[in-house]
Coordinates of C-alpha atoms in Angstrom, one line a residue:
M1 CA 13.5 -23.9 -36.7
A2 CA 10.1 -25.1 -35.5
N3 CA 9.3 -21.7 -33.9
L4 CA 10.2 -19.6 -37.1
G5 CA 8.0 -16.6 -37.2
V6 CA 6.6 -17.0 -33.8
S7 CA 6.3 -13.6 -32.0
Q8 CA 8.4 -12.7 -29.1
T9 CA 5.2 -12.1 -27.1
E10 CA 4.2 -15.8 -27.7
L11 CA 7.7 -17.1 -26.8
V12 CA 7.7 -15.5 -23.4
A13 CA 4.0 -15.9 -22.6
P14 CA 3.4 -18.1 -19.6
R15 CA 2.7 -21.7 -20.3
G16 CA -0.4 -22.6 -18.4
D17 CA -0.9 -21.9 -14.7
S18 CA 0.7 -25.0 -13.0
G19 CA 3.0 -24.9 -10.1
R20 CA 2.3 -24.8 -6.3
K21 CA 0.7 -21.7 -5.0
L22 CA 1.2 -22.2 -1.3
P23 CA 4.9 -21.3 -1.2
Q24 CA 4.1 -18.0 -3.0
Y25 CA 1.4 -17.2 -0.5
I26 CA 3.8 -18.0 2.4
A27 CA 6.6 -15.8 1.0
A28 CA 4.1 -12.9 0.4
L29 CA 2.7 -13.2 3.9
A30 CA 6.2 -13.3 5.3
A31 CA 7.2 -10.2 3.4
T32 CA 4.3 -8.3 4.5
L33 CA 4.9 -8.8 8.2
G34 CA 6.9 -5.7 7.5
A35 CA 3.6 -4.1 6.4
L36 CA 2.1 -5.3 9.8
A37 CA 5.0 -3.4 11.5
A38 CA 4.3 -0.4 9.4
G39 CA 0.5 -0.6 10.3
T40 CA 1.3 -0.4 14.0
M41 CA 3.5 2.5 13.3
L42 CA 0.5 4.2 11.6
G43 CA -2.1 3.3 14.2
W44 CA 0.1 4.0 17.3
S45 CA -0.7 7.7 17.5
S46 CA -4.5 7.1 17.8
P47 CA -4.5 5.5 21.2
V48 CA -1.2 6.9 22.5
V49 CA -1.0 10.5 21.7
F50 CA -4.2 11.4 23.5
K51 CA -2.9 9.5 26.6
I52 CA 0.6 11.1 26.7
T53 CA -0.7 14.7 26.2
Q54 CA -2.8 14.5 29.2
P55 CA -1.8 16.8 32.2
N56 CA -1.6 13.9 34.5
N57 CA 0.3 11.6 32.2
T58 CA 2.6 9.1 33.8
D59 CA 3.6 7.0 30.8
Y60 CA 6.6 9.2 30.3
N61 CA 8.6 11.2 32.9
F62 CA 8.1 14.6 31.0
D63 CA 5.3 16.7 29.9
I64 CA 4.1 16.6 26.2
S65 CA 1.9 19.5 24.9
E66 CA -0.8 19.0 22.3
T67 CA 1.3 20.7 19.6
E68 CA 4.2 18.4 20.4
G69 CA 1.8 15.4 20.4
S70 CA 0.7 16.4 16.9
W71 CA 4.3 16.4 15.7
I72 CA 5.0 13.1 17.3
G73 CA 1.9 11.7 15.5
S74 CA 2.6 13.1 12.1
V75 CA 6.3 13.2 11.7
I76 CA 6.3 9.5 10.4
N77 CA 5.0 10.9 7.1
L78 CA 8.2 13.0 6.5
G79 CA 10.4 10.0 7.4
A80 CA 8.5 7.8 5.0
A81 CA 8.5 10.4 2.2
A82 CA 12.3 11.0 2.6
I83 CA 13.2 7.3 2.2
C84 CA 10.9 6.2 -0.6
F85 CA 13.2 7.4 -3.5
P86 CA 16.6 6.2 -2.1
I87 CA 15.1 2.9 -1.0
G88 CA 14.4 2.1 -4.6
L89 CA 18.0 2.6 -5.6
V90 CA 19.1 0.3 -2.6
M91 CA 16.7 -2.5 -3.5
D92 CA 17.9 -2.5 -7.1
A93 CA 21.6 -2.6 -6.0
I94 CA 21.4 -5.3 -3.2
G95 CA 18.1 -7.0 -3.8
R96 CA 14.6 -6.9 -2.3
K97 CA 15.3 -9.6 0.3
K98 CA 18.4 -8.0 1.8
T99 CA 16.8 -4.5 1.7
M100 CA 13.8 -5.7 3.9
L101 CA 15.9 -7.6 6.3
F102 CA 18.2 -4.4 6.7
L103 CA 15.1 -2.4 7.6
I104 CA 14.8 -4.4 10.9
L105 CA 17.5 -2.3 12.3
P106 CA 16.1 1.2 11.9
F107 CA 12.6 -0.2 12.9
T108 CA 13.9 -1.7 16.1
L109 CA 16.0 1.3 16.8
G110 CA 13.0 3.7 16.3
W111 CA 10.8 1.7 18.6
L112 CA 13.5 1.5 21.4
L113 CA 13.7 5.4 21.2
I114 CA 10.0 5.6 21.6
T115 CA 9.9 3.0 24.4
F116 CA 12.7 4.4 26.5
G117 CA 12.3 8.1 25.5
T118 CA 13.4 10.6 28.1
S119 CA 12.3 13.8 26.1
V120 CA 10.0 14.9 23.3
G121 CA 13.0 15.0 20.9
M122 CA 13.6 11.3 21.5
L123 CA 10.0 10.5 20.8
I124 CA 9.9 12.6 17.6
G125 CA 13.3 11.0 16.5
G126 CA 12.0 7.5 17.1
R127 CA 8.8 8.2 15.2
L128 CA 10.9 9.7 12.4
I129 CA 13.1 6.6 12.2
T130 CA 10.2 4.2 12.3
G131 CA 8.5 6.3 9.5
I132 CA 11.7 5.9 7.5
A133 CA 11.5 2.1 7.9
G134 CA 7.7 1.9 7.4
G135 CA 7.9 4.0 4.2
A136 CA 10.7 1.8 2.9
F137 CA 8.6 -1.3 3.4
C138 CA 5.8 0.5 1.4
V139 CA 8.1 0.4 -1.6
T140 CA 10.0 -2.9 -1.2
A141 CA 7.1 -5.3 0.0
P142 CA 4.7 -4.6 -3.1
A143 CA 7.8 -4.9 -5.5
Y144 CA 8.9 -8.2 -3.9
T145 CA 5.3 -9.8 -3.9
S146 CA 4.7 -8.8 -7.6
E147 CA 7.9 -10.4 -8.7
I148 CA 7.5 -13.7 -7.0
A149 CA 3.9 -14.2 -8.0
Q150 CA 2.5 -16.1 -10.9
D151 CA 0.1 -13.9 -13.0
S152 CA -2.9 -15.6 -11.9
I153 CA -2.5 -14.6 -8.2
R154 CA -0.4 -11.5 -8.5
G155 CA -3.3 -9.3 -7.6
T156 CA -4.2 -11.4 -4.5
L157 CA -0.6 -11.4 -3.2
G158 CA -0.2 -7.6 -3.9
S159 CA -3.4 -6.9 -1.8
Y160 CA -1.8 -8.7 1.2
F161 CA 0.4 -5.5 1.8
Q162 CA -2.7 -3.3 2.5
L163 CA -4.4 -6.1 4.3
M164 CA -1.4 -6.4 6.8
I165 CA -1.3 -2.6 7.1
T166 CA -4.9 -2.7 8.3
V167 CA -4.3 -5.6 10.6
G168 CA -1.4 -3.6 12.2
I169 CA -3.5 -0.5 12.5
L170 CA -6.3 -2.6 14.2
F171 CA -3.7 -4.2 16.5
A172 CA -2.6 -0.7 17.5
Y173 CA -6.2 0.5 18.1
A174 CA -7.1 -2.6 20.2
V175 CA -4.0 -3.3 22.1
G176 CA -2.8 0.3 22.5
S177 CA -6.2 1.4 23.9
Y178 CA -6.2 -1.2 26.8
T179 CA -2.6 -1.6 27.7
S180 CA 0.2 0.6 29.2
V181 CA 2.1 2.6 26.6
F182 CA 5.3 0.9 27.7
L183 CA 3.8 -2.6 27.1
F184 CA 2.4 -1.5 23.7
N185 CA 5.8 0.0 22.6
I186 CA 7.5 -3.4 23.6
L187 CA 5.0 -5.3 21.6
C188 CA 5.5 -3.1 18.5
T189 CA 9.3 -3.5 18.9
L190 CA 8.9 -7.3 18.7
I191 CA 7.0 -7.3 15.4
P192 CA 9.8 -6.3 13.1
I193 CA 12.1 -8.8 14.9
V194 CA 9.5 -11.6 14.2
F195 CA 9.3 -10.5 10.6
G196 CA 13.2 -10.9 10.3
I197 CA 13.2 -14.4 11.7
V198 CA 10.4 -15.5 9.4
F199 CA 11.4 -13.7 6.2
F200 CA 15.1 -14.8 6.6
F201 CA 14.0 -18.3 5.1
M202 CA 12.2 -16.8 2.1
P203 CA 13.8 -16.7 -1.4
E204 CA 15.0 -13.6 -3.3
S205 CA 13.0 -12.3 -6.2
P206 CA 13.8 -14.4 -9.2
K207 CA 13.5 -11.5 -11.5
F208 CA 16.1 -9.5 -9.6
L209 CA 18.5 -12.5 -9.5
V210 CA 18.2 -12.9 -13.3
V211 CA 18.9 -9.2 -14.0
K212 CA 22.0 -9.7 -11.7
N213 CA 23.0 -12.7 -13.8
R214 CA 22.7 -15.1 -10.9
N215 CA 20.8 -17.6 -12.8
D216 CA 21.5 -20.7 -10.6
E217 CA 20.0 -18.8 -7.6
A218 CA 17.1 -17.6 -9.7
R219 CA 16.4 -21.3 -10.6
E220 CA 16.5 -22.5 -7.0
A221 CA 14.3 -19.5 -6.0
L222 CA 11.7 -20.5 -8.7
I223 CA 11.8 -24.1 -7.5
K224 CA 11.1 -22.9 -3.9
L225 CA 8.2 -20.8 -5.1
R226 CA 6.6 -23.0 -7.7
G227 CA 7.5 -26.6 -6.6
T228 CA 9.4 -29.2 -8.4
N229 CA 6.8 -30.4 -10.8
Y230 CA 6.6 -26.9 -12.3
D231 CA 8.3 -26.1 -15.6
V232 CA 11.0 -23.9 -13.9
D233 CA 13.3 -23.8 -16.8
Y234 CA 10.6 -22.4 -19.2
E235 CA 9.9 -19.5 -16.9
L236 CA 13.6 -19.0 -16.2
D237 CA 14.3 -18.8 -19.9
S238 CA 11.5 -16.1 -20.2
L239 CA 13.1 -14.1 -17.6
K240 CA 16.5 -14.5 -19.1
L241 CA 15.2 -13.5 -22.5
S242 CA 13.8 -10.3 -21.1
A243 CA 17.1 -9.6 -19.2
E244 CA 19.1 -10.3 -22.4
E245 CA 16.9 -7.9 -24.4
A246 CA 17.6 -5.3 -21.9
Q247 CA 21.4 -6.0 -22.0
N248 CA 21.6 -6.4 -25.8
N249 CA 19.6 -3.3 -26.4
P250 CA 20.8 -0.9 -23.6
V251 CA 18.6 2.0 -23.0
S252 CA 19.5 4.9 -20.8
F253 CA 17.4 5.5 -17.8
G254 CA 16.2 8.8 -19.4
S255 CA 15.0 6.9 -22.5
A256 CA 13.4 4.1 -20.5
I257 CA 11.4 6.6 -18.4
T258 CA 10.3 8.7 -21.4
K259 CA 8.9 5.8 -23.3
K260 CA 5.3 6.1 -24.2
T261 CA 4.4 3.0 -22.2
S262 CA 6.5 4.3 -19.2
I263 CA 4.9 7.8 -19.2
K264 CA 1.4 6.3 -19.1
A265 CA 2.4 3.8 -16.3
I266 CA 3.8 6.8 -14.3
I267 CA 0.7 8.9 -14.9
I268 CA -1.6 6.0 -13.7
C269 CA 0.6 5.2 -10.6
Y270 CA 0.9 8.8 -9.5
A271 CA -2.8 9.6 -10.2
L272 CA -4.0 6.7 -8.1
M273 CA -1.9 7.8 -5.2
I274 CA -3.2 11.3 -5.4
F275 CA -6.8 10.0 -5.6
Q276 CA -6.1 7.7 -2.7
Q277 CA -4.9 10.4 -0.3
L278 CA -7.5 13.1 -1.6
S279 CA -10.3 10.7 -1.3
G280 CA -11.1 11.9 2.2
I281 CA -10.1 8.8 3.9
N282 CA -8.3 10.7 6.7
A283 CA -11.2 13.2 7.1
V284 CA -13.6 10.3 7.5
I285 CA -11.4 8.6 10.2
F286 CA -10.8 11.9 11.9
N287 CA -14.6 12.4 12.2
T288 CA -15.2 8.8 13.4
S289 CA -16.1 9.8 16.9
S290 CA -18.4 12.7 15.8
I291 CA -20.1 10.5 13.3
F292 CA -20.9 7.8 15.8
A293 CA -22.1 10.5 18.2
A294 CA -24.3 12.2 15.5
A295 CA -25.9 8.7 14.8
G296 CA -26.9 8.6 18.4
A297 CA -24.4 6.0 19.5
T298 CA -23.0 6.2 22.9
I299 CA -19.9 4.2 22.0
P300 CA -16.6 5.3 23.5
A301 CA -14.0 6.7 21.1
A302 CA -11.6 3.8 21.5
I303 CA -14.4 1.3 20.6
A304 CA -15.6 3.3 17.6
T305 CA -12.0 3.2 16.2
I306 CA -11.6 -0.4 16.8
I307 CA -15.0 -1.0 15.0
I308 CA -13.6 1.0 12.0
G309 CA -10.4 -1.1 12.2
V310 CA -12.4 -4.3 12.0
I311 CA -14.4 -3.1 8.9
Q312 CA -11.1 -2.2 7.2
V313 CA -9.6 -5.5 7.9
I314 CA -12.6 -7.5 6.7
A315 CA -13.2 -5.4 3.6
T316 CA -9.5 -5.6 2.6
F317 CA -9.4 -9.3 3.1
V318 CA -12.5 -9.7 0.8
S319 CA -10.5 -7.5 -1.7
S320 CA -7.6 -10.0 -1.6
L321 CA -10.1 -12.8 -2.4
V322 CA -11.7 -11.1 -5.4
V323 CA -9.1 -8.8 -6.9
D324 CA -7.8 -11.6 -9.3
K325 CA -11.4 -12.6 -10.1
L326 CA -13.1 -9.2 -10.6
G327 CA -10.0 -7.3 -11.5
R328 CA -8.3 -4.2 -10.5
R329 CA -10.3 -1.8 -12.7
I330 CA -13.8 -2.8 -11.7
L331 CA -12.8 -2.6 -8.0
L332 CA -11.3 0.8 -8.5
L333 CA -14.4 2.0 -10.2
F334 CA -16.7 0.6 -7.6
S335 CA -14.6 2.1 -4.8
A336 CA -14.5 5.6 -6.4
L337 CA -18.2 5.7 -7.1
V338 CA -19.3 4.6 -3.7
M339 CA -16.8 6.9 -1.9
C340 CA -18.1 9.8 -4.0
L341 CA -21.7 9.1 -3.0
C342 CA -20.7 8.6 0.8
S343 CA -18.7 11.8 0.8
T344 CA -21.6 13.7 -0.7
A345 CA -24.0 12.3 1.9
L346 CA -21.7 13.1 4.7
G347 CA -21.4 16.6 3.3
V348 CA -25.1 17.0 3.2
F349 CA -25.4 15.8 6.9
F350 CA -22.6 18.1 8.2
F351 CA -23.9 21.1 6.2
L352 CA -27.5 20.6 7.5
Q353 CA -26.1 20.3 11.0
S354 CA -24.0 23.5 10.7
T355 CA -27.0 25.3 9.2
H356 CA -29.9 24.2 11.2
G357 CA -28.3 22.9 14.4
E358 CA -27.6 19.4 15.7
N359 CA -30.9 19.2 17.5
S360 CA -33.0 20.4 14.5
D361 CA -35.8 18.0 13.2
I362 CA -34.2 17.6 9.8
V363 CA -30.8 16.6 11.3
Q364 CA -32.5 14.2 13.9
S365 CA -34.4 12.5 11.1
L366 CA -31.1 11.7 9.3
F367 CA -29.4 10.2 12.4
W368 CA -28.7 7.1 10.4
L369 CA -27.0 8.7 7.4
P370 CA -23.6 9.5 8.7
L371 CA -23.0 6.0 10.3
L372 CA -24.2 4.2 7.1
S373 CA -22.0 6.6 5.0
L374 CA -19.0 6.0 7.1
S375 CA -19.3 2.2 7.1
L376 CA -19.8 2.1 3.3
F377 CA -17.1 4.6 2.6
I378 CA -14.5 2.5 4.7
I379 CA -15.7 -0.7 2.9
A380 CA -15.3 0.8 -0.5
F381 CA -11.9 2.3 0.2
S382 CA -10.7 -1.0 1.6
L383 CA -12.0 -2.9 -1.5
G384 CA -10.3 -0.7 -4.1
F385 CA -8.3 2.5 -3.3
G386 CA -6.7 1.2 -0.2
P387 CA -4.7 -1.8 -1.6
I388 CA -4.7 -1.3 -5.5
P389 CA -2.7 1.8 -5.9
W390 CA 0.3 0.1 -4.0
M391 CA 0.3 -2.7 -6.4
M392 CA 0.0 -0.9 -9.7
A393 CA 3.7 -0.1 -10.1
G394 CA 4.4 -3.8 -9.9
D395 CA 1.8 -4.5 -12.5
L396 CA 2.5 -1.7 -15.0
C397 CA 6.2 -1.1 -15.0
N398 CA 9.2 -2.8 -16.5
I399 CA 11.9 -3.7 -14.1
D400 CA 14.2 -1.0 -15.3
I401 CA 11.9 1.6 -14.0
K402 CA 9.8 -0.3 -11.4
A403 CA 11.9 0.8 -8.4
F404 CA 11.9 4.4 -9.5
V405 CA 8.2 4.6 -10.2
A406 CA 7.3 2.7 -6.8
S407 CA 9.6 4.8 -4.7
T408 CA 8.5 8.1 -6.2
A409 CA 4.8 7.1 -6.1
G410 CA 5.4 6.3 -2.4
T411 CA 7.1 9.6 -1.7
L412 CA 4.1 11.4 -3.3
N413 CA 1.6 9.3 -1.2
W414 CA 3.4 10.2 2.1
L415 CA 3.7 13.9 1.3
L416 CA 0.1 14.1 0.4
S417 CA -0.9 12.2 3.6
F418 CA 1.2 14.6 5.7
T419 CA -0.4 17.6 3.8
V420 CA -4.0 16.3 4.3
T421 CA -3.5 15.3 7.9
S422 CA -1.9 18.8 8.8
T423 CA -4.3 21.0 6.9
F424 CA -7.6 19.2 7.4
L425 CA -8.6 20.9 10.6
A426 CA -7.7 24.3 9.2
L427 CA -9.7 23.6 6.0
N428 CA -12.6 22.4 8.0
T429 CA -12.7 25.7 10.0
A430 CA -12.2 27.8 6.9
I431 CA -15.0 26.4 4.5
G432 CA -17.0 24.0 6.8
S433 CA -17.3 20.3 7.2
G434 CA -20.0 19.9 4.7
Q435 CA -18.0 21.7 1.9
V436 CA -14.9 19.7 2.7
F437 CA -16.7 16.4 2.1
W438 CA -18.2 17.7 -1.0
M439 CA -14.7 18.7 -2.3
F440 CA -13.6 15.1 -1.6
A441 CA -16.7 13.8 -3.5
G442 CA -15.8 16.0 -6.4
I443 CA -12.2 14.6 -6.5
M444 CA -13.5 10.9 -6.4
L445 CA -15.8 11.8 -9.3
I446 CA -12.8 13.0 -11.3
G447 CA -11.0 9.7 -10.2
F448 CA -14.0 7.6 -11.4
V449 CA -13.7 9.3 -14.9
F450 CA -9.9 8.9 -15.1
I451 CA -10.2 5.1 -14.1
F452 CA -12.9 4.6 -16.7
F453 CA -11.0 6.1 -19.7
V454 CA -7.2 5.6 -18.7
I455 CA -6.7 2.5 -16.6
P456 CA -6.4 -0.9 -18.3
E457 CA -7.3 -4.2 -16.7
T458 CA -4.2 -6.0 -15.6
K459 CA -5.8 -9.0 -14.1
G460 CA -4.0 -12.2 -15.1
K461 CA -2.0 -10.5 -17.8
S462 CA 1.7 -11.0 -18.1
L463 CA 4.1 -7.9 -18.1
Q464 CA 4.5 -8.2 -22.0
E465 CA 0.7 -8.2 -22.5
I466 CA 0.4 -5.1 -20.1
Q467 CA 3.0 -3.2 -22.0
V468 CA 1.1 -3.7 -25.2
M469 CA -2.1 -2.5 -23.4
L470 CA -0.1 0.6 -22.5
G471 CA 0.7 1.3 -26.2
A472 CA 3.8 -0.8 -26.9
T473 CA 4.0 -2.2 -30.5
P474 CA 4.4 -6.0 -30.5
Q475 CA 7.4 -6.9 -32.5
D476 CA 7.4 -10.2 -34.3
R477 CA 10.9 -11.7 -34.3
N478 CA 12.3 -14.7 -36.0
V479 CA 14.1 -17.1 -33.7
E480 CA 17.2 -16.7 -35.8
D481 CA 17.1 -13.0 -35.1
K482 CA 18.1 -14.0 -31.5
K483 CA 21.1 -16.0 -32.6

């Protein structure tokens, strides 16, 4: 009776921050090797599609037109969008770990089709299948890392997903530009296999195990993740209490998804995905070569893309170091503001270039502006809007809707990516480069306002505390109420 009158929130609040962190870092990095495979899938088209669409291409024994090359490059977005929702149901049924291990099969099959393709159809099919596997990883890996992590390092581990994506993209830029397409494809095929070997030895999500009433396995998983000196039973009891509440007070999915806290979490997760893809990140990357050229640099296109890849990796790594110190909200605000200013500056440069000509005095006097804006834009994106939208479903959502929100937000992200990628050149022709960048700047200004007024800071907060911040009413319950 000593706890009589103690609130439920206090009973389940984390007791200190003891426990080993290294096993959690290892498990998160092992999980995000799947993100590394997804990154190579994303970066593959940059060095390869240009090569294989050349008239004298010898990498494949068949001709590939530019239109076919465009489809080969972009079809991964459709595959990823198609799988995001069903994979949420799968990982809730069989677990996060088994789902990710299962994805090795489509990833390997897709890369084998790409490696040994004998027709354009085989290449498109292989890219579609790898897109399906990569899109599935974009849902399962963030969910897994958010559920194995203690609150104090949840943001850091969550940012590893985007970090490994950028490492995979850089790998594709660097290796794909200076090796044969066949060798590059073989290396890409090996990455998901290496992931499977490493991740096989990692524990399942303790939260998932408790929900499935596999409490002994959950206890073993917590010991592996926290160490033997950690108060495993206390955290396990907290997880069991949350699961028992859900079982004793069953709520239909419709009721769970329409709660005030759920609706606000969904709005935030979807909005961040929209702002991420409409930020102009693809437009900036597409213009990398022209921006370097406008700055008077004589750097080859392959080197320019590698430089951008290096900047992304470094900035995303810095984000992983500071996200649990500075917080998600401040990084998102900084990211939106800097990206807005950089897009405005790029818009001014390209507008002046189209109006006065690239050799005019005013354009020549601003030769430094596009390169500086490009670099700052990539850094700002990688610090905030690159990694954080992917981790917010894990931060904000209860486990009963987490898979649904993460998967549908992922679907929205990939569909927007496909839309922006496929329409950018037409939009650029229709209204002009400068106006397109100003449009992106306006979107990021709206994003800044949205973040400032709507998004709470989740740094170091437990799920119960976050639910209260989203509008839930704390309910003080007597211990005897639970008897």
